[in-house]
mmCIF file of C-alpha atoms in Angstrom:
data_model
loop_
_atom_site.group_PDB
_atom_site.id
_atom_site.type_symbol
_atom_site.label_atom_id
_atom_site.label_comp_id
_atom_site.label_asym_id
_atom_site.label_seq_id
_atom_site.Cartn_x
_atom_site.Cartn_y
_atom_site.Cartn_z
ATOM 1 C CA UNK A 1 -24.859 -20.661 -57.441
ATOM 2 C CA UNK A 2 -24.128 -23.586 -60.495
ATOM 3 C CA UNK A 3 -21.189 -21.457 -61.346
ATOM 4 C CA UNK A 4 -20.205 -21.791 -57.836
ATOM 5 C CA UNK A 5 -20.616 -25.138 -58.124
ATOM 6 C CA UNK A 6 -18.612 -24.933 -61.202
ATOM 7 C CA UNK A 7 -15.718 -23.645 -60.391
ATOM 8 C CA UNK A 8 -15.355 -25.938 -56.478
ATOM 9 C CA UNK A 9 -15.305 -28.535 -58.992
ATOM 10 C CA UNK A 10 -12.804 -27.316 -60.917
ATOM 11 C CA UNK A 11 -10.322 -27.139 -58.428
ATOM 12 C CA UNK A 12 -8.237 -30.567 -58.064
ATOM 13 C CA UNK A 13 -8.502 -32.577 -54.492
ATOM 14 C CA UNK A 14 -4.832 -30.805 -53.591
ATOM 15 C CA UNK A 15 -5.943 -27.655 -54.202
ATOM 16 C CA UNK A 16 -9.188 -28.424 -51.891
ATOM 17 C CA UNK A 17 -6.886 -29.849 -49.343
ATOM 18 C CA UNK A 18 -5.307 -26.402 -48.744
ATOM 19 C CA UNK A 19 -8.404 -24.984 -49.053
ATOM 20 C CA UNK A 20 -9.659 -26.520 -46.445
ATOM 21 C CA UNK A 21 -6.597 -26.104 -44.468
ATOM 22 C CA UNK A 22 -6.527 -22.606 -44.356
ATOM 23 C CA UNK A 23 -10.189 -21.877 -43.120
ATOM 24 C CA UNK A 24 -9.491 -24.631 -40.341
ATOM 25 C CA UNK A 25 -6.369 -22.771 -39.776
ATOM 26 C CA UNK A 26 -8.219 -19.434 -39.683
ATOM 27 C CA UNK A 27 -11.187 -21.112 -37.658
ATOM 28 C CA UNK A 28 -8.502 -21.905 -35.758
ATOM 29 C CA UNK A 29 -7.100 -18.771 -34.681
ATOM 30 C CA UNK A 30 -10.536 -17.436 -33.906
ATOM 31 C CA UNK A 31 -11.686 -19.413 -31.397
ATOM 32 C CA UNK A 32 -8.212 -19.109 -30.282
ATOM 33 C CA UNK A 33 -8.798 -14.805 -30.451
ATOM 34 C CA UNK A 34 -12.728 -15.653 -28.269
ATOM 35 C CA UNK A 35 -10.957 -17.357 -25.757
ATOM 36 C CA UNK A 36 -8.557 -14.830 -24.874
ATOM 37 C CA UNK A 37 -10.956 -12.226 -25.181
ATOM 38 C CA UNK A 38 -13.683 -14.315 -23.266
ATOM 39 C CA UNK A 39 -11.018 -14.625 -20.319
ATOM 40 C CA UNK A 40 -9.822 -10.395 -20.887
ATOM 41 C CA UNK A 41 -12.970 -9.151 -19.205
ATOM 42 C CA UNK A 42 -12.268 -11.281 -15.796
ATOM 43 C CA UNK A 43 -8.624 -9.635 -16.363
ATOM 44 C CA UNK A 44 -9.823 -6.089 -16.546
ATOM 45 C CA UNK A 45 -12.575 -7.102 -13.218
ATOM 46 C CA UNK A 46 -9.239 -8.307 -10.713
ATOM 47 C CA UNK A 47 -7.328 -5.618 -12.352
ATOM 48 C CA UNK A 48 -9.790 -2.824 -11.042
ATOM 49 C CA UNK A 49 -9.958 -4.535 -7.884
ATOM 50 C CA UNK A 50 -6.821 -4.885 -7.104
ATOM 51 C CA UNK A 51 -5.827 -1.249 -8.274
ATOM 52 C CA UNK A 52 -9.411 -0.724 -5.632
ATOM 53 C CA UNK A 53 -7.631 -3.053 -2.148
ATOM 54 C CA UNK A 54 -3.981 -1.049 -3.127
ATOM 55 C CA UNK A 55 -5.945 2.145 -3.139
ATOM 56 C CA UNK A 56 -7.405 1.016 -0.026
ATOM 57 C CA UNK A 57 -4.105 0.089 1.999
ATOM 58 C CA UNK A 58 -2.634 3.510 1.712
ATOM 59 C CA UNK A 59 -5.485 5.076 2.053
ATOM 60 C CA UNK A 60 -5.294 2.965 5.784
ATOM 61 C CA UNK A 61 -1.435 3.482 6.034
ATOM 62 C CA UNK A 62 -2.271 7.034 5.084
ATOM 63 C CA UNK A 63 -4.344 6.701 8.645
ATOM 64 C CA UNK A 64 -2.262 5.440 10.369
ATOM 65 C CA UNK A 65 0.852 7.694 9.923
ATOM 66 C CA UNK A 66 -2.016 10.362 11.155
ATOM 67 C CA UNK A 67 -2.123 8.412 14.358
ATOM 68 C CA UNK A 68 1.657 7.735 15.302
ATOM 69 C CA UNK A 69 1.908 11.427 14.657
ATOM 70 C CA UNK A 70 -0.861 12.178 16.304
ATOM 71 C CA UNK A 71 0.888 9.896 18.948
ATOM 72 C CA UNK A 72 4.500 12.215 18.939
ATOM 73 C CA UNK A 73 2.411 15.919 19.527
ATOM 74 C CA UNK A 74 0.670 14.308 22.730
ATOM 75 C CA UNK A 75 4.350 12.674 23.859
ATOM 76 C CA UNK A 76 6.192 16.028 22.987
ATOM 77 C CA UNK A 77 3.298 17.607 24.985
ATOM 78 C CA UNK A 78 4.367 15.257 28.572
ATOM 79 C CA UNK A 79 7.500 15.794 27.648
ATOM 80 C CA UNK A 80 6.993 19.599 27.903
ATOM 81 C CA UNK A 81 4.643 19.435 31.024
ATOM 82 C CA UNK A 82 7.423 17.287 33.151
ATOM 83 C CA UNK A 83 9.984 19.480 32.225
ATOM 84 C CA UNK A 84 7.897 22.076 34.087
ATOM 85 C CA UNK A 85 7.407 20.034 36.607
ATOM 86 C CA UNK A 86 10.954 19.458 37.058
ATOM 87 C CA UNK A 87 11.842 22.559 36.422
ATOM 88 C CA UNK A 88 9.660 23.548 39.574
ATOM 89 C CA UNK A 89 10.566 20.461 41.848
ATOM 90 C CA UNK A 90 13.701 21.864 41.233
ATOM 91 C CA UNK A 91 12.286 25.629 42.447
ATOM 92 C CA UNK A 92 10.724 23.863 45.264
ATOM 93 C CA UNK A 93 14.123 21.973 45.822
ATOM 94 C CA UNK A 94 15.637 25.385 46.943
ATOM 95 C CA UNK A 95 13.381 25.776 50.040
ATOM 96 C CA UNK A 96 12.609 22.893 51.194
ATOM 97 C CA UNK A 97 12.738 22.222 55.601
ATOM 98 C CA UNK A 98 14.365 19.134 55.843
ATOM 99 C CA UNK A 99 15.542 15.996 54.200
ATOM 100 C CA UNK A 100 11.754 14.673 53.883
ATOM 101 C CA UNK A 101 10.456 16.778 51.278
ATOM 102 C CA UNK A 102 14.365 17.598 49.667
ATOM 103 C CA UNK A 103 13.862 13.628 49.316
ATOM 104 C CA UNK A 104 10.542 13.148 48.014
ATOM 105 C CA UNK A 105 10.885 16.594 45.890
ATOM 106 C CA UNK A 106 14.096 14.519 44.267
ATOM 107 C CA UNK A 107 12.551 11.440 43.345
ATOM 108 C CA UNK A 108 9.771 13.805 41.652
ATOM 109 C CA UNK A 109 12.663 14.984 39.643
ATOM 110 C CA UNK A 110 13.753 11.768 38.953
ATOM 111 C CA UNK A 111 10.310 9.730 38.227
ATOM 112 C CA UNK A 112 10.198 12.675 35.492
ATOM 113 C CA UNK A 113 13.509 11.785 34.477
ATOM 114 C CA UNK A 114 12.840 8.491 33.788
ATOM 115 C CA UNK A 115 8.954 9.264 31.568
ATOM 116 C CA UNK A 116 11.103 11.847 30.002
ATOM 117 C CA UNK A 117 13.496 9.176 28.758
ATOM 118 C CA UNK A 118 10.123 6.923 28.141
ATOM 119 C CA UNK A 119 8.217 9.188 25.772
ATOM 120 C CA UNK A 120 11.504 9.733 23.469
ATOM 121 C CA UNK A 121 11.563 6.476 23.247
ATOM 122 C CA UNK A 122 8.287 6.218 22.096
ATOM 123 C CA UNK A 123 8.833 8.601 19.785
ATOM 124 C CA UNK A 124 11.343 6.696 18.152
ATOM 125 C CA UNK A 125 10.181 4.143 18.305
ATOM 126 C CA UNK A 126 6.606 5.626 16.403
ATOM 127 C CA UNK A 127 9.577 7.547 13.716
ATOM 128 C CA UNK A 128 10.644 4.473 12.823
ATOM 129 C CA UNK A 129 7.374 2.957 12.566
ATOM 130 C CA UNK A 130 6.922 6.406 10.294
ATOM 131 C CA UNK A 131 9.208 5.035 8.116
ATOM 132 C CA UNK A 132 8.362 2.184 7.445
ATOM 133 C CA UNK A 133 5.244 2.548 7.076
ATOM 134 C CA UNK A 134 6.392 4.868 4.260
ATOM 135 C CA UNK A 135 8.345 2.454 2.748
ATOM 136 C CA UNK A 136 5.386 0.183 2.766
ATOM 137 C CA UNK A 137 3.124 2.914 0.906
ATOM 138 C CA UNK A 138 5.720 3.637 -1.494
ATOM 139 C CA UNK A 139 6.204 0.534 -2.450
ATOM 140 C CA UNK A 140 2.139 -0.496 -3.155
ATOM 141 C CA UNK A 141 2.076 3.147 -4.677
ATOM 142 C CA UNK A 142 5.280 1.375 -7.540
ATOM 143 C CA UNK A 143 2.756 -1.965 -7.530
ATOM 144 C CA UNK A 144 -0.358 0.922 -8.168
ATOM 145 C CA UNK A 145 1.418 1.979 -11.246
ATOM 146 C CA UNK A 146 2.676 -1.368 -12.512
ATOM 147 C CA UNK A 147 -1.226 -2.317 -12.413
ATOM 148 C CA UNK A 148 -2.791 0.485 -13.715
ATOM 149 C CA UNK A 149 -0.263 0.123 -16.771
ATOM 150 C CA UNK A 150 -2.082 -3.527 -17.519
ATOM 151 C CA UNK A 151 -5.314 -2.351 -17.230
ATOM 152 C CA UNK A 152 -5.029 0.458 -19.301
ATOM 153 C CA UNK A 153 -3.659 -2.257 -22.099
ATOM 154 C CA UNK A 154 -5.933 -5.071 -21.417
ATOM 155 C CA UNK A 155 -8.699 -2.533 -21.034
ATOM 156 C CA UNK A 156 -7.438 -1.145 -25.087
ATOM 157 C CA UNK A 157 -7.161 -4.829 -25.957
ATOM 158 C CA UNK A 158 -10.597 -5.637 -24.722
ATOM 159 C CA UNK A 159 -11.889 -2.929 -27.069
ATOM 160 C CA UNK A 160 -10.320 -4.237 -29.849
#
């Protein structure tokens, strides 16, 4: 101890000031690192939450696509059913006894055709929705990739 005091006393004022400045600079850097590291766990948690939220959104979009595909299948079966009815009505038109029956069957055929057109329109709209949802899910997938990269970097930084 006496030796250290003697060595410190031997230093000039300029050397003491330089040493004090270096010490102060190091302490400032340590404070910055502590502050940065103090926020890092919060940033990691936020990124983990964001990734989980995006994954949930993608799962919901996939469920929406499944529902839409189910509706498309239902519309296609309605079209098939209506075409079968139209064929049946056309066969019945050949064996009608009066104009009233013929007119009634003609109206049923027209109604079936309109129903088919409506189902076709609903199918087209559903396919457009699927395309829109797919694009949205793709953008979320890209965003998840970016966020996971950020998360991995921050986790590595956190360990240091």
